[in-house]
């Protein structure tokens, strides 16, 4: 079932099993608001089991670029294109959100971003990264990091 993320009324729909469900829902709503304001894109997600291709693509990039395998269970995912940028998001039960920004044009920006929900610890597999903090009305304190993608996917 596809779910349109409402950033006016934050809901934990689809994220209930997360120990930080409220914060993860706020993080998801924060992303929805960004894409609506910047690109007029309606942010929708679906259960990870229905978005296997997206989860597999993100997992492949993590594994091949940095040898990272996420231990948490993926709950939801989405993939879409805005302008010439292919985007993918996976929201994990631990409270982790991973996004891939992949410019379709050769030589464009390509990166993987990590965002940690308020109240979750840094996962062991991401312990090598430094996380910057940002405040969000929807998500509290978000800790984020990223790396640049070097390969072709």
C-alpha positions as a printed Julia matrix, in Angstrom:
153×3 Matrix{Float64}:
  0.0    0.0     0.0
  1.51   3.33   -1.06
  1.36   6.02    1.6
  1.47   9.78    0.9
  3.58  11.35    3.63
  1.75  14.26    5.24
  4.13  16.83    6.73
  1.31  18.87    8.28
  0.07  15.99   10.42
  2.98  13.69   11.23
  1.93  10.03   11.41
  3.82   6.87   12.37
  1.89   4.8     9.78
  4.23   2.07    8.55
  6.86   2.85   11.18
  5.12   1.58   14.31
  7.66  -1.19   14.99
 10.53   1.29   15.33
 11.62   2.08   18.9
 11.9    5.72   17.75
  8.75   5.7    15.59
  7.72   9.29   16.42
 11.16  10.71   15.58
 11.44   8.58   12.42
  7.99   9.76   11.33
  9.15  13.35   11.87
 12.27  12.68    9.82
 10.17  11.19    7.02
  7.81  14.2     7.16
 10.82  16.54    7.06
 11.94  14.92    3.78
  8.38  15.15    2.4
  8.23  18.87    3.18
 11.62  19.47    1.51
 10.59  17.78   -1.76
  7.2   19.5    -1.8
  8.73  22.94   -1.24
 11.73  22.54   -3.56
 10.32  20.42   -6.4
  6.52  20.36   -5.82
  6.88  16.57   -5.5
  4.45  14.57   -3.39
  6.58  12.21   -1.25
  5.12   8.72   -1.14
  6.51   5.56    0.45
  5.6    1.9     0.34
  6.49  -1.09    2.49
 10.08  -2.22    1.89
  8.87  -5.67    0.81
  6.99  -4.01   -2.08
  9.96  -1.75   -2.94
 12.57  -4.52   -3.11
 14.27  -3.07   -6.21
 14.84   0.26   -4.41
 16.11  -1.38   -1.21
 18.42  -3.63   -3.27
 19.78  -0.67   -5.29
 20.6    1.31   -2.14
 22.11  -1.78   -0.48
 24.25  -2.52   -3.55
 25.65   1.02   -3.62
 26.49   0.87    0.11
 28.16  -2.53   -0.24
 30.14  -1.78   -3.4
 31.2    1.76   -2.5
 32.06   1.32    1.2
 31.5   -2.31    2.19
 28.56  -1.26    4.37
 25.77  -3.71    5.16
 22.94  -2.23    7.22
 21.85  -4.59    9.99
 18.5   -2.92   10.69
 15.34  -4.09    8.96
 14.05  -1.77    6.2
 10.46  -0.67    6.84
  9.67   1.63    3.92
 11.24   2.84    0.71
 10.6    5.13   -2.21
 12.26   5.98   -5.51
 11.47   8.88   -7.83
 13.06  11.39  -10.14
 12.97  15.18   -9.77
 14.42  17.16  -12.64
 17.55  15.19  -13.62
 18.1   13.63  -10.19
 17.15  10.07   -9.37
 16.3    9.79   -5.66
 15.86   6.76   -3.43
 15.04   6.59    0.27
 14.98   3.67    2.67
 13.64   4.09    6.21
 14.88   1.48    8.7
 13.36   0.14   11.91
 16.33   1.45   13.93
 15.42   5.05   13.01
 17.98   5.34   10.22
 17.1    6.96    6.9
 19.36   6.45    3.9
 18.95   8.39    0.68
 20.72   8.16   -2.63
 20.93  11.26   -4.8
 22.05  10.19   -8.26
 22.23  12.8   -11.0
 21.33  11.13  -14.28
 23.68  13.32  -16.35
 27.32  12.23  -16.62
 29.55  14.15  -14.24
 26.64  15.19  -12.0
 26.5   14.99   -8.22
 25.97  11.53   -6.77
 25.95  10.82   -3.05
 24.57   8.66   -0.28
 23.14  10.46    2.73
 22.52   9.07    6.21
 20.14  10.64    8.71
 19.68   9.41   12.27
 16.39   9.93   14.06
 16.39  11.7    17.41
 16.99   9.13   20.16
 18.84   6.47   18.18
 22.49   5.54   18.55
 24.9    5.62   15.62
 24.76   2.12   14.08
 28.05   0.19   14.33
 28.28  -0.06   10.53
 28.28   3.77   10.3
 30.65   4.44   13.2
 33.41   5.68   10.85
 31.27   8.66    9.78
 31.09  12.03   11.5
 27.54  13.31   11.9
 26.49  16.96   11.8
 23.4   18.09   13.71
 20.48  20.07   12.39
 17.28  21.13   14.1
 13.91  20.34   12.58
 10.45  21.36   13.78
  9.15  18.02   12.53
 11.98  15.71   13.61
 13.74  17.34   16.55
 17.5   16.97   16.15
 18.6   15.17   12.99
 22.16  13.9    12.72
 23.38  13.55    9.16
 26.38  12.45    7.15
 27.12  11.43    3.56
 29.66  10.12    1.09
 30.19  10.77   -2.61
 29.42   7.91   -4.99
 32.34   7.14   -7.3
 30.92   4.19   -9.33
 28.16   3.88  -11.9
 24.8    2.5   -10.77
